[in-house]
């Protein structure tokens, strides 16, 4: 009975979204995107698209999303939004981070990306434009992937903080007490594999088109670079997402090496009480501002 009710609610919600979608004006970018997509399919093999295409998407988006935070350090006006003002970025740290990123991206992640083609072939994942899911279904699947990844990240990340294994793996990521965007994927190779597994679980469950791989990469990179940015920007649209952790939540984790283990949302930390120190710190900061 409960299952039937859930299906009915989902169907009603889907119909409502479809109706709203029908009222929206036609997307002027849809036709150019369709032409570009079909050009890609006509000129490149599935292996090239799934492998080199995925690598290009990841590398381009990663450093593109890092760019604003990188530029903020040269803009005096943005200093007031930096969370740990007493720990500015240094060229030495950023260069060290960049070198480790290149190793992780091309020696750890690239071999995993090479498996993308075989994944799409084994599960018969389509590439064609005519099978492309609607934007709202793509968004819903990305949200599902985010919930799954966040759950995996919370429990495995918390495990990596166990005193018996912390210094062997996760300590690398905590080398920089004041995080900056490019540091998001600065980690021990084992951590890249352990926490990165959460990224693929949602893909295994929800992927119905190769575009989901790239859409989910986009969402995940945008989120992880934002929470590692070291800046709390008031007009950040990501802060409008319910239960979104944000940069202050994760910055506190780097500053204190404890609590706030989730990657994207706040509910797991709230349920298990691993955000109590952060909540107390936030309240103290708010009360301090009121007395000024």
Short mmCIF file of C-alpha atoms in Angstrom, two decimals:
data_model
loop_
_atom_site.label_atom_id
_atom_site.label_comp_id
_atom_site.label_asym_id
_atom_site.label_seq_id
_atom_site.Cartn_x
_atom_site.Cartn_y
_atom_site.Cartn_z
CA UNK A 1 0.00 0.00 0.00
CA UNK A 2 2.75 2.40 0.99
CA UNK A 3 4.64 1.50 -2.19
CA UNK A 4 1.63 2.31 -4.36
CA UNK A 5 1.21 5.65 -2.60
CA UNK A 6 4.89 6.48 -3.15
CA UNK A 7 4.61 5.62 -6.85
CA UNK A 8 1.47 7.74 -7.12
CA UNK A 9 3.17 10.72 -5.46
CA UNK A 10 6.22 10.34 -7.69
CA UNK A 11 4.05 10.12 -10.81
CA UNK A 12 2.06 13.21 -9.80
CA UNK A 13 5.27 15.15 -9.13
CA UNK A 14 6.70 14.04 -12.47
CA UNK A 15 3.55 15.15 -14.30
CA UNK A 16 3.66 18.50 -12.50
CA UNK A 17 7.29 19.06 -13.51
CA UNK A 18 6.51 18.06 -17.11
CA UNK A 19 3.64 20.58 -17.16
CA UNK A 20 5.86 23.37 -15.82
CA UNK A 21 8.52 22.41 -18.36
CA UNK A 22 5.98 22.71 -21.18
CA UNK A 23 5.25 26.31 -20.11
CA UNK A 24 8.89 27.37 -20.17
CA UNK A 25 10.22 29.15 -23.27
CA UNK A 26 12.40 27.10 -25.58
CA UNK A 27 16.03 27.00 -24.51
CA UNK A 28 18.03 28.99 -27.12
CA UNK A 29 21.13 26.89 -26.32
CA UNK A 30 19.41 23.56 -27.01
CA UNK A 31 19.88 23.58 -30.78
CA UNK A 32 23.60 24.55 -30.69
CA UNK A 33 24.16 21.92 -27.98
CA UNK A 34 22.33 19.31 -30.05
CA UNK A 35 24.46 20.12 -33.11
CA UNK A 36 27.67 19.97 -31.06
CA UNK A 37 26.63 16.66 -29.49
CA UNK A 38 25.79 15.07 -32.83
CA UNK A 39 29.05 16.39 -34.31
CA UNK A 40 30.91 14.68 -31.46
CA UNK A 41 29.08 11.39 -32.11
CA UNK A 42 29.79 11.58 -35.85
CA UNK A 43 33.50 12.31 -35.49
CA UNK A 44 34.65 10.37 -32.43
CA UNK A 45 34.32 6.79 -31.26
CA UNK A 46 32.49 5.84 -28.08
CA UNK A 47 35.83 4.96 -26.49
CA UNK A 48 37.23 8.41 -27.29
CA UNK A 49 34.12 10.13 -25.95
CA UNK A 50 33.90 8.07 -22.76
CA UNK A 51 37.64 8.19 -22.02
CA UNK A 52 39.25 11.33 -23.42
CA UNK A 53 36.00 13.27 -23.38
CA UNK A 54 35.50 12.48 -19.69
CA UNK A 55 39.12 13.44 -18.93
CA UNK A 56 38.75 16.77 -20.74
CA UNK A 57 35.46 17.50 -18.96
CA UNK A 58 37.01 16.73 -15.56
CA UNK A 59 40.23 18.69 -16.05
CA UNK A 60 38.55 21.70 -17.68
CA UNK A 61 35.81 21.99 -15.07
CA UNK A 62 38.14 21.34 -12.12
CA UNK A 63 40.51 24.18 -12.88
CA UNK A 64 37.74 26.44 -14.20
CA UNK A 65 35.83 26.11 -10.89
CA UNK A 66 39.10 26.69 -8.99
CA UNK A 67 39.80 29.92 -10.88
CA UNK A 68 37.52 32.33 -8.93
CA UNK A 69 38.96 31.27 -5.56
CA UNK A 70 42.48 31.51 -6.97
CA UNK A 71 41.82 35.07 -8.17
CA UNK A 72 40.21 36.12 -4.86
CA UNK A 73 43.63 36.10 -3.15
CA UNK A 74 44.68 39.02 -5.39
CA UNK A 75 41.54 41.09 -4.75
CA UNK A 76 41.69 43.03 -1.44
CA UNK A 77 37.88 43.44 -1.36
CA UNK A 78 37.39 39.66 -1.19
CA UNK A 79 39.57 39.29 1.91
CA UNK A 80 36.62 40.06 4.18
CA UNK A 81 34.92 36.89 2.91
CA UNK A 82 37.89 34.63 3.66
CA UNK A 83 37.05 32.38 6.61
CA UNK A 84 40.54 31.92 8.08
CA UNK A 85 41.94 35.40 7.49
CA UNK A 86 45.11 34.67 9.45
CA UNK A 87 46.13 31.90 7.03
CA UNK A 88 46.50 33.34 3.51
CA UNK A 89 47.28 31.16 0.52
CA UNK A 90 50.96 30.82 -0.41
CA UNK A 91 52.56 30.10 -3.77
CA UNK A 92 54.55 27.30 -2.18
CA UNK A 93 51.42 25.46 -0.97
CA UNK A 94 49.55 26.01 -4.22
CA UNK A 95 52.43 24.74 -6.34
CA UNK A 96 52.83 21.68 -4.12
CA UNK A 97 49.09 21.05 -4.36
CA UNK A 98 49.13 21.41 -8.15
CA UNK A 99 51.91 18.81 -8.56
CA UNK A 100 50.08 16.27 -6.40
CA UNK A 101 46.86 16.95 -8.34
CA UNK A 102 48.58 16.17 -11.64
CA UNK A 103 49.77 12.85 -10.23
CA UNK A 104 46.34 11.95 -8.82
CA UNK A 105 44.48 13.01 -11.96
CA UNK A 106 46.67 11.21 -14.47
CA UNK A 107 48.05 8.26 -12.50
CA UNK A 108 45.04 7.40 -10.29
CA UNK A 109 41.91 8.87 -11.85
CA UNK A 110 42.74 8.44 -15.54
CA UNK A 111 43.00 4.62 -15.28
CA UNK A 112 39.57 4.66 -13.60
CA UNK A 113 38.20 6.92 -16.33
CA UNK A 114 39.46 4.40 -18.91
CA UNK A 115 36.90 1.96 -17.50
CA UNK A 116 34.03 4.32 -18.38
CA UNK A 117 33.73 3.01 -21.93
CA UNK A 118 33.54 -0.62 -20.79
CA UNK A 119 30.94 0.35 -18.18
CA UNK A 120 28.73 1.99 -20.80
CA UNK A 121 29.14 -0.97 -23.16
CA UNK A 122 28.44 -3.63 -20.52
CA UNK A 123 25.27 -1.90 -19.29
CA UNK A 124 24.29 -0.69 -22.78
CA UNK A 125 24.29 2.98 -21.75
CA UNK A 126 23.16 5.11 -24.72
CA UNK A 127 25.09 8.05 -26.19
CA UNK A 128 22.56 9.31 -28.77
CA UNK A 129 20.77 12.64 -28.64
CA UNK A 130 17.34 11.03 -29.04
CA UNK A 131 17.85 9.14 -25.75
CA UNK A 132 19.03 12.22 -23.86
CA UNK A 133 17.00 12.60 -20.61
CA UNK A 134 15.07 15.79 -19.89
CA UNK A 135 16.77 18.38 -17.68
CA UNK A 136 14.57 17.67 -14.65
CA UNK A 137 15.25 13.93 -14.78
CA UNK A 138 18.97 14.65 -15.10
CA UNK A 139 18.76 16.99 -12.11
CA UNK A 140 16.85 14.39 -10.06
CA UNK A 141 19.45 11.71 -10.81
CA UNK A 142 22.31 14.07 -9.89
CA UNK A 143 20.55 14.75 -6.59
CA UNK A 144 20.24 11.01 -6.00
CA UNK A 145 23.95 10.59 -6.74
CA UNK A 146 24.74 13.43 -4.32
CA UNK A 147 22.72 11.84 -1.49
CA UNK A 148 24.45 8.48 -1.99
CA UNK A 149 27.93 10.01 -2.27
CA UNK A 150 27.33 12.15 0.80
CA UNK A 151 26.30 9.09 2.82
CA UNK A 152 29.33 7.08 1.68
CA UNK A 153 31.62 10.05 2.30
CA UNK A 154 30.33 10.66 5.82
CA UNK A 155 30.95 7.14 7.13
CA UNK A 156 34.20 6.42 5.24
CA UNK A 157 35.59 9.89 5.93
CA UNK A 158 34.81 9.46 9.62
CA UNK A 159 36.56 6.08 9.54
CA UNK A 160 39.65 7.65 7.96
CA UNK A 161 39.84 9.93 11.01
CA UNK A 162 40.26 6.93 13.32
CA UNK A 163 43.45 7.44 15.29
CA UNK A 164 44.92 4.11 14.16
CA UNK A 165 44.81 4.93 10.42
CA UNK A 166 44.51 8.73 10.18
CA UNK A 167 48.25 9.41 9.92
CA UNK A 168 48.71 6.86 7.13
CA UNK A 169 46.08 8.11 4.68
CA UNK A 170 43.83 11.07 5.46
CA UNK A 171 46.52 13.22 7.09
CA UNK A 172 47.73 14.15 3.60
CA UNK A 173 44.47 15.96 2.82
CA UNK A 174 44.71 17.87 6.11
CA UNK A 175 48.19 19.16 5.38
CA UNK A 176 46.68 22.58 4.66
CA UNK A 177 44.72 23.73 7.70
CA UNK A 178 43.15 26.58 5.75
CA UNK A 179 41.74 24.96 2.58
CA UNK A 180 41.65 26.51 -0.89
CA UNK A 181 39.66 25.36 -3.91
CA UNK A 182 42.44 23.55 -5.73
CA UNK A 183 43.02 21.42 -2.61
CA UNK A 184 39.67 19.63 -3.05
CA UNK A 185 41.30 16.56 -4.65
CA UNK A 186 44.65 16.87 -2.87
CA UNK A 187 44.77 13.49 -1.15
CA UNK A 188 46.61 10.23 -0.62
CA UNK A 189 46.07 7.85 -3.59
CA UNK A 190 44.25 5.39 -1.31
CA UNK A 191 41.90 8.12 -0.14
CA UNK A 192 41.20 9.03 -3.76
CA UNK A 193 40.08 5.44 -4.31
CA UNK A 194 38.24 4.97 -0.99
CA UNK A 195 36.21 8.18 -0.95
CA UNK A 196 35.98 8.28 -4.75
CA UNK A 197 34.03 5.01 -4.70
CA UNK A 198 31.02 6.97 -3.44
CA UNK A 199 31.02 8.93 -6.68
CA UNK A 200 30.47 5.79 -8.77
CA UNK A 201 27.72 4.13 -6.71
CA UNK A 202 25.05 6.57 -7.88
CA UNK A 203 26.24 6.19 -11.47
CA UNK A 204 25.89 2.42 -11.19
CA UNK A 205 22.30 2.82 -9.97
CA UNK A 206 20.96 5.76 -11.99
CA UNK A 207 22.94 6.07 -15.22
CA UNK A 208 20.63 5.88 -18.25
CA UNK A 209 22.74 8.05 -20.60
CA UNK A 210 26.40 9.00 -20.83
CA UNK A 211 25.44 12.65 -20.23
CA UNK A 212 24.71 11.77 -16.59
CA UNK A 213 28.41 10.95 -16.10
CA UNK A 214 29.39 14.45 -17.15
CA UNK A 215 26.49 16.17 -15.39
CA UNK A 216 27.31 14.41 -12.11
CA UNK A 217 31.03 15.23 -12.50
CA UNK A 218 30.03 18.88 -12.94
CA UNK A 219 27.82 18.93 -9.84
CA UNK A 220 30.31 17.06 -7.67
CA UNK A 221 33.29 19.23 -8.67
CA UNK A 222 31.31 22.43 -8.18
CA UNK A 223 30.32 21.31 -4.68
CA UNK A 224 33.68 20.01 -3.46
CA UNK A 225 35.63 23.00 -4.79
CA UNK A 226 33.09 25.36 -3.21
CA UNK A 227 33.35 23.79 0.27
CA UNK A 228 37.15 23.82 0.03
CA UNK A 229 37.32 27.38 -1.31
CA UNK A 230 38.08 28.98 2.05
CA UNK A 231 35.64 31.80 1.25
CA UNK A 232 32.06 32.31 2.44
CA UNK A 233 30.43 34.38 -0.31
CA UNK A 234 27.02 35.81 0.77
CA UNK A 235 25.37 35.53 -2.66
CA UNK A 236 26.59 31.99 -3.34
CA UNK A 237 23.55 30.29 -4.99
CA UNK A 238 24.61 26.89 -3.64
CA UNK A 239 23.71 28.11 -0.14
CA UNK A 240 20.06 28.17 -1.25
CA UNK A 241 20.04 24.35 -1.41
CA UNK A 242 18.32 22.94 1.71
CA UNK A 243 20.76 21.27 4.15
CA UNK A 244 23.75 22.29 2.00
CA UNK A 245 26.90 22.19 4.14
CA UNK A 246 28.85 24.97 2.46
CA UNK A 247 32.35 26.33 2.93
CA UNK A 248 32.08 27.29 6.63
CA UNK A 249 30.95 23.78 7.54
CA UNK A 250 33.92 22.10 5.86
CA UNK A 251 36.41 24.84 6.69
CA UNK A 252 35.72 24.17 10.39
CA UNK A 253 36.61 20.52 9.79
CA UNK A 254 39.99 21.50 8.33
CA UNK A 255 40.59 24.02 11.08
CA UNK A 256 39.90 21.54 13.92
CA UNK A 257 40.48 18.10 12.31
CA UNK A 258 37.25 16.77 13.84
CA UNK A 259 33.51 16.74 13.17
CA UNK A 260 31.62 17.83 10.04
CA UNK A 261 32.50 14.67 8.12
CA UNK A 262 29.82 14.90 5.40
CA UNK A 263 30.73 16.20 1.96
CA UNK A 264 27.55 17.93 0.78
CA UNK A 265 24.67 17.91 3.27
CA UNK A 266 24.42 18.48 7.02
CA UNK A 267 21.94 15.78 8.06
CA UNK A 268 24.37 12.95 8.87
CA UNK A 269 26.49 15.18 11.10
CA UNK A 270 23.32 16.41 12.78
CA UNK A 271 21.91 12.90 13.29
CA UNK A 272 25.13 11.53 14.83
CA UNK A 273 26.03 14.71 16.71
CA UNK A 274 29.35 15.21 14.95
CA UNK A 275 28.55 18.87 14.31
CA UNK A 276 28.12 19.93 17.96
CA UNK A 277 31.46 21.75 18.13
CA UNK A 278 30.70 23.54 14.86
CA UNK A 279 27.24 24.58 16.09
CA UNK A 280 28.72 25.90 19.34
CA UNK A 281 31.45 27.74 17.42
CA UNK A 282 28.89 29.27 15.05
CA UNK A 283 26.70 30.44 17.94
CA UNK A 284 29.74 31.94 19.68
CA UNK A 285 30.71 33.82 16.51
CA UNK A 286 27.15 35.15 16.09
CA UNK A 287 26.94 36.31 19.73
CA UNK A 288 30.35 37.96 19.40
CA UNK A 289 29.17 39.97 16.38
CA UNK A 290 26.03 41.09 18.25
CA UNK A 291 28.08 42.52 21.15
CA UNK A 292 30.38 44.53 18.86
#
